[in-house]
Amino acid sequence: MVPKSILHLFSRAGFGMPLTGLHQNRSLNQSYEWLWQDAVDFTPLQVIGKDEKYTTPDFMNPKVGEVLSRQQLIKDLNFAWLNRMVSGKAVLREKMTLFWANHFACRSGNPLFAQQLNNIIRKHALGNFKTLLLEVSKSPAMLQFLNNQQNRKAHPNENFAREVMELFTLGHGNYTEKDVTEAARAFTGWTFNREGMFEFRERIHDDSTKEFLGKSGTFTGDDIIEILLKQKQTALFITGKFWKAFVSEKLDANRINLLAEKFYQSGFEIEVLLREVFLSEWFYSTTYYGALIKSPIELMVPLIRDFKVEFANPNVAIGFQKLLGQVLFNPPNVAGWPGGRNWIDSSSLSFRMRMGRILLNDEIPDQLPKQEGDNNNAFDVQLIRPKQKNEANLMHCITHFKEVKDDQLFDALAQWMMAVPVSPALRSLFRPVSSINDRSVYIKEVLMYLTTLPEYQVG
């Protein structure tokens, strides 16, 4: 049986332990090294090819037909990314891509820009935060989303500069309004061309002297980024967000300060932060088992993977994301999804607890997705039954557990699926093992039951 510590590692650094992983006989350190090596190579998400018309679109004034076509391409991107996570390959890179995509939350109606930004994040997800920050900040998707196209000498637009400090580096309350104004002047001239490439336009850049975070100079946007990365507060802010996403909602100031110092001293190498957390002894304290509520994507991915669900229509997978409250490529706002207990409300909890049963029985939920204000209407999908059935297949589960004795089968399945033990009271509610007539039916019933439990909602 795989040790609980390794299941904990795969839960946080990936999307849970796939069945194939249960065969491996690796130590904790070997398991981490396997996760790292498996994720080292970068493979871009490629839905839009270089030779397609969207490499040279009319970005600002698409025709009606083009709008519909773009919306479909963004749906295709959504499904392609979901499938990457489900594939079980490079899960550490996929998990970090998901984390950074929420840190640098951005919506773009242009599929080329959306794909570009996802690949920037994907490429540098395990690399250096400075490089990641610079490339994200210069991406057409982010420049457009945060209005830096309108940021010009004598008419500065502060939106981009404010969010770079508040959401990407220092955090709220660690800069002044004057810093925002001065940084906005420095970012004038940062724009992009019709081919989707970053451009610095000197004629609209304010090249006069600025005062920023106690320093003075004729700063450009690159200088502002450099100054922000000199601040230890940036390392502290990033580390705190990482802690809440990968360790616990409950902050530990002493440990976060130590991690942030090492992250800062490394020059913001993300690998250092990952190793300091995932290879530490304290991370495997039972205090942290089940200490995080799974995000909707963290809930969906292992269910689709482990139940081998094949969607007859990708819109069904997108509809499930809407019902759960997390649609890839469509964060609610520039601050991203707040996570934690915000994932749960009476409506979403009901659906979360029925998700396993719905997937295994090819049911169509009777709930309607929430209306989410100004979100991208590319994701307004109707949950109607496709002409072909969605397929789930548990044969691999039945084969994997065939040697397990009947009276140990429930516990073996629970040990694999759950971050924390099932309480004796809930365990006793399931029908006794003596009633097994068909192991395949019993396994399906156990899996459905486990996914309805409150314990399954945490990782």
PDB file of C-alpha atoms in Angstrom, residues 5-280:
ATOM      1  CA  SER A   5       2.692  10.851   2.757  1.00  0.00           C
ATOM      2  CA  ILE A   6       3.152  10.017  -0.943  1.00  0.00           C
ATOM      3  CA  LEU A   7      -0.595  10.252  -1.568  1.00  0.00           C
ATOM      4  CA  HIS A   8      -0.450  13.675   0.140  1.00  0.00           C
ATOM      5  CA  LEU A   9       2.392  14.750  -2.158  1.00  0.00           C
ATOM      6  CA  PHE A  10       0.493  13.696  -5.275  1.00  0.00           C
ATOM      7  CA  SER A  11      -2.634  15.428  -4.013  1.00  0.00           C
ATOM      8  CA  ARG A  12      -0.872  18.778  -3.606  1.00  0.00           C
ATOM      9  CA  ALA A  13       1.776  18.641  -6.340  1.00  0.00           C
ATOM     10  CA  GLY A  14      -0.616  17.008  -8.794  1.00  0.00           C
ATOM     11  CA  PHE A  15      -4.236  15.937  -8.992  1.00  0.00           C
ATOM     12  CA  GLY A  16      -4.130  12.915  -6.721  1.00  0.00           C
ATOM     13  CA  MET A  17      -2.514   9.543  -7.220  1.00  0.00           C
ATOM     14  CA  PRO A  18      -3.488   7.777 -10.464  1.00  0.00           C
ATOM     15  CA  LEU A  19      -4.038   4.050 -10.233  1.00  0.00           C
ATOM     16  CA  THR A  20      -0.856   3.396 -12.189  1.00  0.00           C
ATOM     17  CA  GLY A  21       1.079   5.160  -9.419  1.00  0.00           C
ATOM     18  CA  LEU A  22      -0.123   2.686  -6.823  1.00  0.00           C
ATOM     19  CA  HIS A  23       2.125   0.067  -8.441  1.00  0.00           C
ATOM     20  CA  GLN A  24       5.289   2.116  -7.896  1.00  0.00           C
ATOM     21  CA  ASN A  25       7.605   1.429  -5.003  1.00  0.00           C
ATOM     22  CA  ARG A  26       9.292   4.778  -4.502  1.00  0.00           C
ATOM     23  CA  SER A  27      10.398   6.679  -1.427  1.00  0.00           C
ATOM     24  CA  LEU A  28       9.021  10.149  -0.749  1.00  0.00           C
ATOM     25  CA  ASN A  29      12.128  11.828  -2.183  1.00  0.00           C
ATOM     26  CA  GLN A  30      12.079   9.551  -5.217  1.00  0.00           C
ATOM     27  CA  SER A  31       8.406  10.348  -5.762  1.00  0.00           C
ATOM     28  CA  TYR A  32       9.110  14.082  -5.764  1.00  0.00           C
ATOM     29  CA  GLU A  33      12.066  13.663  -8.115  1.00  0.00           C
ATOM     30  CA  TRP A  34       9.839  11.610 -10.431  1.00  0.00           C
ATOM     31  CA  LEU A  35       7.216  14.383 -10.413  1.00  0.00           C
ATOM     32  CA  TRP A  36       9.885  16.974 -11.184  1.00  0.00           C
ATOM     33  CA  GLN A  37      11.580  15.041 -13.974  1.00  0.00           C
ATOM     34  CA  ASP A  38       8.237  14.185 -15.538  1.00  0.00           C
ATOM     35  CA  ALA A  39       7.407  17.902 -15.668  1.00  0.00           C
ATOM     36  CA  VAL A  40      10.742  19.353 -16.804  1.00  0.00           C
ATOM     37  CA  ASP A  41       9.954  19.479 -20.515  1.00  0.00           C
ATOM     38  CA  PHE A  42       7.656  22.249 -21.727  1.00  0.00           C
ATOM     39  CA  THR A  43       5.066  21.369 -24.358  1.00  0.00           C
ATOM     40  CA  PRO A  44       2.917  24.287 -25.497  1.00  0.00           C
ATOM     41  CA  LEU A  45      -0.850  24.124 -25.617  1.00  0.00           C
ATOM     42  CA  GLN A  46      -1.478  24.318 -29.345  1.00  0.00           C
ATOM     43  CA  VAL A  47      -5.065  24.729 -30.466  1.00  0.00           C
ATOM     44  CA  ILE A  48      -4.438  27.641 -32.818  1.00  0.00           C
ATOM     45  CA  GLY A  49      -1.781  26.893 -35.422  1.00  0.00           C
ATOM     46  CA  LYS A  50       0.639  29.497 -36.761  1.00  0.00           C
ATOM     47  CA  ASP A  51      -0.861  29.300 -40.212  1.00  0.00           C
ATOM     48  CA  GLU A  52      -4.433  29.986 -39.178  1.00  0.00           C
ATOM     49  CA  LYS A  53      -6.175  33.260 -39.807  1.00  0.00           C
ATOM     50  CA  TYR A  54      -6.129  34.207 -36.147  1.00  0.00           C
ATOM     51  CA  THR A  55      -2.438  34.892 -36.311  1.00  0.00           C
ATOM     52  CA  THR A  56      -3.319  38.065 -38.213  1.00  0.00           C
ATOM     53  CA  PRO A  57      -6.809  39.000 -36.999  1.00  0.00           C
ATOM     54  CA  ASP A  58      -8.558  42.316 -36.923  1.00  0.00           C
ATOM     55  CA  PHE A  59      -8.180  42.407 -33.153  1.00  0.00           C
ATOM     56  CA  MET A  60     -10.374  45.381 -32.385  1.00  0.00           C
ATOM     57  CA  ASN A  61     -13.270  44.953 -34.820  1.00  0.00           C
ATOM     58  CA  PRO A  62     -14.032  41.290 -35.441  1.00  0.00           C
ATOM     59  CA  LYS A  63     -16.962  40.503 -37.685  1.00  0.00           C
ATOM     60  CA  VAL A  64     -19.959  38.593 -36.317  1.00  0.00           C
ATOM     61  CA  GLY A  65     -18.840  35.290 -37.785  1.00  0.00           C
ATOM     62  CA  GLU A  66     -15.346  35.779 -36.381  1.00  0.00           C
ATOM     63  CA  VAL A  67     -16.705  36.426 -32.880  1.00  0.00           C
ATOM     64  CA  LEU A  68     -18.532  33.095 -32.890  1.00  0.00           C
ATOM     65  CA  SER A  69     -15.477  31.354 -34.286  1.00  0.00           C
ATOM     66  CA  ARG A  70     -13.268  32.906 -31.581  1.00  0.00           C
ATOM     67  CA  GLN A  71     -15.657  31.773 -28.871  1.00  0.00           C
ATOM     68  CA  GLN A  72     -15.456  28.214 -30.153  1.00  0.00           C
ATOM     69  CA  LEU A  73     -11.651  28.377 -30.197  1.00  0.00           C
ATOM     70  CA  ILE A  74     -11.593  29.520 -26.567  1.00  0.00           C
ATOM     71  CA  LYS A  75     -13.848  26.591 -25.663  1.00  0.00           C
ATOM     72  CA  ASP A  76     -11.410  24.352 -27.540  1.00  0.00           C
ATOM     73  CA  LEU A  77      -8.568  25.810 -25.462  1.00  0.00           C
ATOM     74  CA  ASN A  78     -10.522  25.118 -22.289  1.00  0.00           C
ATOM     75  CA  PHE A  79     -11.088  21.475 -23.202  1.00  0.00           C
ATOM     76  CA  ALA A  80      -7.484  21.015 -24.391  1.00  0.00           C
ATOM     77  CA  TRP A  81      -6.132  22.297 -21.058  1.00  0.00           C
ATOM     78  CA  LEU A  82      -8.539  20.132 -19.076  1.00  0.00           C
ATOM     79  CA  ASN A  83      -7.410  17.101 -21.086  1.00  0.00           C
ATOM     80  CA  ARG A  84      -3.764  17.950 -20.358  1.00  0.00           C
ATOM     81  CA  MET A  85      -4.483  17.783 -16.645  1.00  0.00           C
ATOM     82  CA  VAL A  86      -6.482  14.587 -17.026  1.00  0.00           C
ATOM     83  CA  SER A  87      -3.722  12.923 -19.071  1.00  0.00           C
ATOM     84  CA  GLY A  88      -1.577  12.448 -15.961  1.00  0.00           C
ATOM     85  CA  LYS A  89       1.533  13.734 -17.758  1.00  0.00           C
ATOM     86  CA  ALA A  90       3.690  16.514 -16.294  1.00  0.00           C
ATOM     87  CA  VAL A  91       1.205  17.006 -13.473  1.00  0.00           C
ATOM     88  CA  LEU A  92       3.510  19.273 -11.450  1.00  0.00           C
ATOM     89  CA  ARG A  93       3.774  21.689 -14.387  1.00  0.00           C
ATOM     90  CA  GLU A  94       0.014  21.483 -14.935  1.00  0.00           C
ATOM     91  CA  LYS A  95      -0.678  22.178 -11.255  1.00  0.00           C
ATOM     92  CA  MET A  96       1.682  25.159 -11.210  1.00  0.00           C
ATOM     93  CA  THR A  97       0.221  26.446 -14.492  1.00  0.00           C
ATOM     94  CA  LEU A  98      -3.195  26.388 -12.836  1.00  0.00           C
ATOM     95  CA  PHE A  99      -1.802  28.244  -9.814  1.00  0.00           C
ATOM     96  CA  TRP A 100      -0.063  30.965 -11.837  1.00  0.00           C
ATOM     97  CA  ALA A 101      -3.045  31.323 -14.187  1.00  0.00           C
ATOM     98  CA  ASN A 102      -5.057  32.329 -11.139  1.00  0.00           C
ATOM     99  CA  HIS A 103      -2.283  34.590  -9.815  1.00  0.00           C
ATOM    100  CA  PHE A 104      -2.111  36.322 -13.220  1.00  0.00           C
ATOM    101  CA  ALA A 105      -5.861  36.102 -13.748  1.00  0.00           C
ATOM    102  CA  CYS A 106      -6.845  37.325 -17.196  1.00  0.00           C
ATOM    103  CA  ARG A 107      -9.741  36.948 -19.619  1.00  0.00           C
ATOM    104  CA  SER A 108      -9.275  37.490 -23.323  1.00  0.00           C
ATOM    105  CA  GLY A 109     -11.848  37.256 -26.064  1.00  0.00           C
ATOM    106  CA  ASN A 110      -8.995  36.718 -28.498  1.00  0.00           C
ATOM    107  CA  PRO A 111      -8.066  33.012 -28.620  1.00  0.00           C
ATOM    108  CA  LEU A 112      -4.564  33.697 -29.925  1.00  0.00           C
ATOM    109  CA  PHE A 113      -3.840  35.997 -26.981  1.00  0.00           C
ATOM    110  CA  ALA A 114      -5.385  33.531 -24.532  1.00  0.00           C
ATOM    111  CA  GLN A 115      -3.258  30.690 -25.896  1.00  0.00           C
ATOM    112  CA  GLN A 116      -0.131  32.882 -25.860  1.00  0.00           C
ATOM    113  CA  LEU A 117      -0.601  33.826 -22.209  1.00  0.00           C
ATOM    114  CA  ASN A 118      -1.313  30.252 -21.159  1.00  0.00           C
ATOM    115  CA  ASN A 119       1.885  29.110 -22.864  1.00  0.00           C
ATOM    116  CA  ILE A 120       3.938  31.878 -21.228  1.00  0.00           C
ATOM    117  CA  ILE A 121       2.663  30.748 -17.841  1.00  0.00           C
ATOM    118  CA  ARG A 122       3.072  27.073 -18.749  1.00  0.00           C
ATOM    119  CA  LYS A 123       6.655  27.612 -19.999  1.00  0.00           C
ATOM    120  CA  HIS A 124       7.837  29.415 -16.858  1.00  0.00           C
ATOM    121  CA  ALA A 125       5.602  27.723 -14.287  1.00  0.00           C
ATOM    122  CA  LEU A 126       8.583  25.908 -12.751  1.00  0.00           C
ATOM    123  CA  GLY A 127      11.241  28.456 -13.716  1.00  0.00           C
ATOM    124  CA  ASN A 128      12.053  31.952 -12.495  1.00  0.00           C
ATOM    125  CA  PHE A 129       9.321  34.272 -11.202  1.00  0.00           C
ATOM    126  CA  LYS A 130      11.055  37.388 -12.556  1.00  0.00           C
ATOM    127  CA  THR A 131      10.997  35.994 -16.093  1.00  0.00           C
ATOM    128  CA  LEU A 132       7.415  34.870 -15.655  1.00  0.00           C
ATOM    129  CA  LEU A 133       6.327  38.280 -14.351  1.00  0.00           C
ATOM    130  CA  LEU A 134       8.053  40.185 -17.151  1.00  0.00           C
ATOM    131  CA  GLU A 135       6.676  37.999 -19.938  1.00  0.00           C
ATOM    132  CA  VAL A 136       3.143  37.961 -18.524  1.00  0.00           C
ATOM    133  CA  SER A 137       3.247  41.751 -18.096  1.00  0.00           C
ATOM    134  CA  LYS A 138       4.286  42.174 -21.730  1.00  0.00           C
ATOM    135  CA  SER A 139       1.716  39.752 -23.129  1.00  0.00           C
ATOM    136  CA  PRO A 140      -1.000  41.229 -25.370  1.00  0.00           C
ATOM    137  CA  ALA A 141      -3.686  39.455 -23.321  1.00  0.00           C
ATOM    138  CA  MET A 142      -2.648  41.155 -20.062  1.00  0.00           C
ATOM    139  CA  LEU A 143      -1.874  44.556 -21.601  1.00  0.00           C
ATOM    140  CA  GLN A 144      -5.301  44.565 -23.216  1.00  0.00           C
ATOM    141  CA  PHE A 145      -7.137  43.195 -20.158  1.00  0.00           C
ATOM    142  CA  LEU A 146      -5.617  45.857 -17.887  1.00  0.00           C
ATOM    143  CA  ASN A 147      -6.059  48.717 -20.369  1.00  0.00           C
ATOM    144  CA  ASN A 148      -2.409  49.587 -20.923  1.00  0.00           C
ATOM    145  CA  GLN A 149      -3.189  50.301 -24.565  1.00  0.00           C
ATOM    146  CA  GLN A 150      -4.849  53.464 -23.228  1.00  0.00           C
ATOM    147  CA  ASN A 151      -1.865  54.391 -21.011  1.00  0.00           C
ATOM    148  CA  ARG A 152      -0.145  57.318 -22.742  1.00  0.00           C
ATOM    149  CA  LYS A 153       2.139  60.196 -21.912  1.00  0.00           C
ATOM    150  CA  ALA A 154       0.053  63.085 -20.447  1.00  0.00           C
ATOM    151  CA  HIS A 155      -2.943  60.721 -20.187  1.00  0.00           C
ATOM    152  CA  PRO A 156      -1.795  57.854 -17.951  1.00  0.00           C
ATOM    153  CA  ASN A 157      -4.147  54.960 -17.225  1.00  0.00           C
ATOM    154  CA  GLU A 158      -3.295  53.524 -13.806  1.00  0.00           C
ATOM    155  CA  ASN A 159      -5.090  50.180 -14.046  1.00  0.00           C
ATOM    156  CA  PHE A 160      -2.159  48.087 -15.251  1.00  0.00           C
ATOM    157  CA  ALA A 161       0.366  49.625 -12.818  1.00  0.00           C
ATOM    158  CA  ARG A 162      -2.002  49.218  -9.860  1.00  0.00           C
ATOM    159  CA  GLU A 163      -2.680  45.531 -10.513  1.00  0.00           C
ATOM    160  CA  VAL A 164       0.999  44.736 -11.111  1.00  0.00           C
ATOM    161  CA  MET A 165       1.641  45.922  -7.543  1.00  0.00           C
ATOM    162  CA  GLU A 166      -1.558  44.869  -5.803  1.00  0.00           C
ATOM    163  CA  LEU A 167      -2.079  41.436  -7.388  1.00  0.00           C
ATOM    164  CA  PHE A 168       1.217  40.351  -8.956  1.00  0.00           C
ATOM    165  CA  THR A 169       3.961  41.510  -6.543  1.00  0.00           C
ATOM    166  CA  LEU A 170       3.539  43.537  -3.325  1.00  0.00           C
ATOM    167  CA  GLY A 171      -0.069  42.982  -2.311  1.00  0.00           C
ATOM    168  CA  HIS A 172      -2.601  45.577  -1.181  1.00  0.00           C
ATOM    169  CA  GLY A 173      -1.386  48.194   1.308  1.00  0.00           C
ATOM    170  CA  ASN A 174       2.304  47.934   0.473  1.00  0.00           C
ATOM    171  CA  TYR A 175       2.523  50.933  -1.871  1.00  0.00           C
ATOM    172  CA  THR A 176       1.136  54.468  -2.070  1.00  0.00           C
ATOM    173  CA  GLU A 177      -1.184  56.117  -4.561  1.00  0.00           C
ATOM    174  CA  LYS A 178       1.785  58.177  -5.725  1.00  0.00           C
ATOM    175  CA  ASP A 179       3.659  54.934  -6.457  1.00  0.00           C
ATOM    176  CA  VAL A 180       0.723  53.867  -8.648  1.00  0.00           C
ATOM    177  CA  THR A 181       0.733  57.169 -10.532  1.00  0.00           C
ATOM    178  CA  GLU A 182       4.483  57.127 -11.059  1.00  0.00           C
ATOM    179  CA  ALA A 183       4.536  53.464 -12.143  1.00  0.00           C
ATOM    180  CA  ALA A 184       1.718  54.135 -14.618  1.00  0.00           C
ATOM    181  CA  ARG A 185       3.856  56.857 -16.220  1.00  0.00           C
ATOM    182  CA  ALA A 186       6.737  54.376 -16.498  1.00  0.00           C
ATOM    183  CA  PHE A 187       4.521  51.797 -18.214  1.00  0.00           C
ATOM    184  CA  THR A 188       3.410  54.258 -20.926  1.00  0.00           C
ATOM    185  CA  GLY A 189       4.488  52.961 -24.320  1.00  0.00           C
ATOM    186  CA  TRP A 190       4.011  49.283 -23.388  1.00  0.00           C
ATOM    187  CA  THR A 191       1.679  47.994 -26.065  1.00  0.00           C
ATOM    188  CA  PHE A 192       1.371  45.307 -28.770  1.00  0.00           C
ATOM    189  CA  ASN A 193       1.016  45.112 -32.528  1.00  0.00           C
ATOM    190  CA  ARG A 194      -1.565  43.465 -34.788  1.00  0.00           C
ATOM    191  CA  GLU A 195       0.514  40.296 -34.967  1.00  0.00           C
ATOM    192  CA  GLY A 196       0.223  39.841 -31.219  1.00  0.00           C
ATOM    193  CA  MET A 197       3.785  40.881 -30.364  1.00  0.00           C
ATOM    194  CA  PHE A 198       4.870  43.237 -27.575  1.00  0.00           C
ATOM    195  CA  GLU A 199       5.978  46.694 -28.719  1.00  0.00           C
ATOM    196  CA  PHE A 200       7.554  49.617 -26.875  1.00  0.00           C
ATOM    197  CA  ARG A 201       6.322  52.820 -28.513  1.00  0.00           C
ATOM    198  CA  GLU A 202       8.733  55.536 -27.513  1.00  0.00           C
ATOM    199  CA  ARG A 203       6.615  58.390 -28.828  1.00  0.00           C
ATOM    200  CA  ILE A 204       3.836  57.759 -26.289  1.00  0.00           C
ATOM    201  CA  HIS A 205       6.222  56.953 -23.400  1.00  0.00           C
ATOM    202  CA  ASP A 206       6.703  59.471 -20.582  1.00  0.00           C
ATOM    203  CA  ASP A 207      10.500  59.672 -20.283  1.00  0.00           C
ATOM    204  CA  SER A 208      10.586  62.294 -17.528  1.00  0.00           C
ATOM    205  CA  THR A 209      11.749  61.617 -13.943  1.00  0.00           C
ATOM    206  CA  LYS A 210       9.564  59.468 -11.660  1.00  0.00           C
ATOM    207  CA  GLU A 211       9.606  58.864  -7.898  1.00  0.00           C
ATOM    208  CA  PHE A 212       8.821  55.217  -7.101  1.00  0.00           C
ATOM    209  CA  LEU A 213       9.171  53.289  -3.819  1.00  0.00           C
ATOM    210  CA  GLY A 214      11.775  55.766  -2.563  1.00  0.00           C
ATOM    211  CA  LYS A 215      13.819  55.780  -5.758  1.00  0.00           C
ATOM    212  CA  SER A 216      14.110  58.422  -8.456  1.00  0.00           C
ATOM    213  CA  GLY A 217      14.906  58.120 -12.159  1.00  0.00           C
ATOM    214  CA  THR A 218      13.616  58.192 -15.713  1.00  0.00           C
ATOM    215  CA  PHE A 219      12.150  54.759 -15.181  1.00  0.00           C
ATOM    216  CA  THR A 220      10.651  52.494 -17.848  1.00  0.00           C
ATOM    217  CA  GLY A 221       8.305  49.612 -17.192  1.00  0.00           C
ATOM    218  CA  ASP A 222      11.254  47.201 -17.018  1.00  0.00           C
ATOM    219  CA  ASP A 223      12.810  49.379 -14.288  1.00  0.00           C
ATOM    220  CA  ILE A 224       9.580  49.288 -12.269  1.00  0.00           C
ATOM    221  CA  ILE A 225       9.487  45.473 -12.444  1.00  0.00           C
ATOM    222  CA  GLU A 226      13.138  45.362 -11.372  1.00  0.00           C
ATOM    223  CA  ILE A 227      12.475  47.623  -8.360  1.00  0.00           C
ATOM    224  CA  LEU A 228       9.447  45.547  -7.352  1.00  0.00           C
ATOM    225  CA  LEU A 229      11.596  42.418  -7.374  1.00  0.00           C
ATOM    226  CA  LYS A 230      14.121  44.097  -5.064  1.00  0.00           C
ATOM    227  CA  GLN A 231      11.389  44.219  -2.403  1.00  0.00           C
ATOM    228  CA  LYS A 232      11.300  41.299   0.034  1.00  0.00           C
ATOM    229  CA  GLN A 233       7.588  41.997   0.342  1.00  0.00           C
ATOM    230  CA  THR A 234       7.170  40.560  -3.179  1.00  0.00           C
ATOM    231  CA  ALA A 235       8.674  37.226  -2.074  1.00  0.00           C
ATOM    232  CA  LEU A 236       6.514  37.280   1.049  1.00  0.00           C
ATOM    233  CA  PHE A 237       3.335  37.989  -0.923  1.00  0.00           C
ATOM    234  CA  ILE A 238       3.994  35.222  -3.471  1.00  0.00           C
ATOM    235  CA  THR A 239       4.949  32.719  -0.784  1.00  0.00           C
ATOM    236  CA  GLY A 240       1.794  33.482   1.188  1.00  0.00           C
ATOM    237  CA  LYS A 241      -0.375  32.807  -1.855  1.00  0.00           C
ATOM    238  CA  PHE A 242       1.555  29.606  -2.562  1.00  0.00           C
ATOM    239  CA  TRP A 243       1.031  28.500   1.047  1.00  0.00           C
ATOM    240  CA  LYS A 244      -2.738  28.990   0.844  1.00  0.00           C
ATOM    241  CA  ALA A 245      -2.922  27.078  -2.439  1.00  0.00           C
ATOM    242  CA  PHE A 246      -0.609  24.150  -1.600  1.00  0.00           C
ATOM    243  CA  VAL A 247      -0.298  23.850   2.188  1.00  0.00           C
ATOM    244  CA  SER A 248      -3.193  25.236   4.223  1.00  0.00           C
ATOM    245  CA  GLU A 249      -5.659  28.081   4.430  1.00  0.00           C
ATOM    246  CA  LYS A 250      -4.344  28.678   7.934  1.00  0.00           C
ATOM    247  CA  LEU A 251      -1.208  30.786   7.626  1.00  0.00           C
ATOM    248  CA  ASP A 252       1.950  30.045   9.619  1.00  0.00           C
ATOM    249  CA  ALA A 253       3.845  33.355   9.681  1.00  0.00           C
ATOM    250  CA  ASN A 254       7.137  31.886  10.871  1.00  0.00           C
ATOM    251  CA  ARG A 255       7.306  29.206   8.188  1.00  0.00           C
ATOM    252  CA  ILE A 256       6.103  31.565   5.473  1.00  0.00           C
ATOM    253  CA  ASN A 257       8.791  34.103   6.422  1.00  0.00           C
ATOM    254  CA  LEU A 258      11.502  31.425   6.243  1.00  0.00           C
ATOM    255  CA  LEU A 259      10.246  30.178   2.880  1.00  0.00           C
ATOM    256  CA  ALA A 260       9.983  33.720   1.513  1.00  0.00           C
ATOM    257  CA  GLU A 261      13.560  34.504   2.549  1.00  0.00           C
ATOM    258  CA  LYS A 262      14.895  31.449   0.710  1.00  0.00           C
ATOM    259  CA  PHE A 263      12.738  32.272  -2.316  1.00  0.00           C
ATOM    260  CA  TYR A 264      14.088  35.857  -2.324  1.00  0.00           C
ATOM    261  CA  GLN A 265      17.728  34.807  -1.823  1.00  0.00           C
ATOM    262  CA  SER A 266      17.429  32.356  -4.719  1.00  0.00           C
ATOM    263  CA  GLY A 267      16.494  35.207  -7.059  1.00  0.00           C
ATOM    264  CA  PHE A 268      12.873  34.027  -7.186  1.00  0.00           C
ATOM    265  CA  GLU A 269      13.605  30.518  -8.449  1.00  0.00           C
ATOM    266  CA  ILE A 270      10.266  28.684  -8.234  1.00  0.00           C
ATOM    267  CA  GLU A 271      12.003  25.304  -7.973  1.00  0.00           C
ATOM    268  CA  VAL A 272      13.540  26.415  -4.655  1.00  0.00           C
ATOM    269  CA  LEU A 273      10.125  27.184  -3.208  1.00  0.00           C
ATOM    270  CA  LEU A 274       8.710  23.856  -4.397  1.00  0.00           C
ATOM    271  CA  ARG A 275      11.557  21.825  -2.912  1.00  0.00           C
ATOM    272  CA  GLU A 276      11.488  23.708   0.381  1.00  0.00           C
ATOM    273  CA  VAL A 277       7.824  22.801   0.786  1.00  0.00           C
ATOM    274  CA  PHE A 278       7.412  19.365  -0.793  1.00  0.00           C
ATOM    275  CA  LEU A 279      10.639  17.913   0.652  1.00  0.00           C
ATOM    276  CA  SER A 280      10.221  19.315   4.155  1.00  0.00           C
TER     277      SER A 280
END
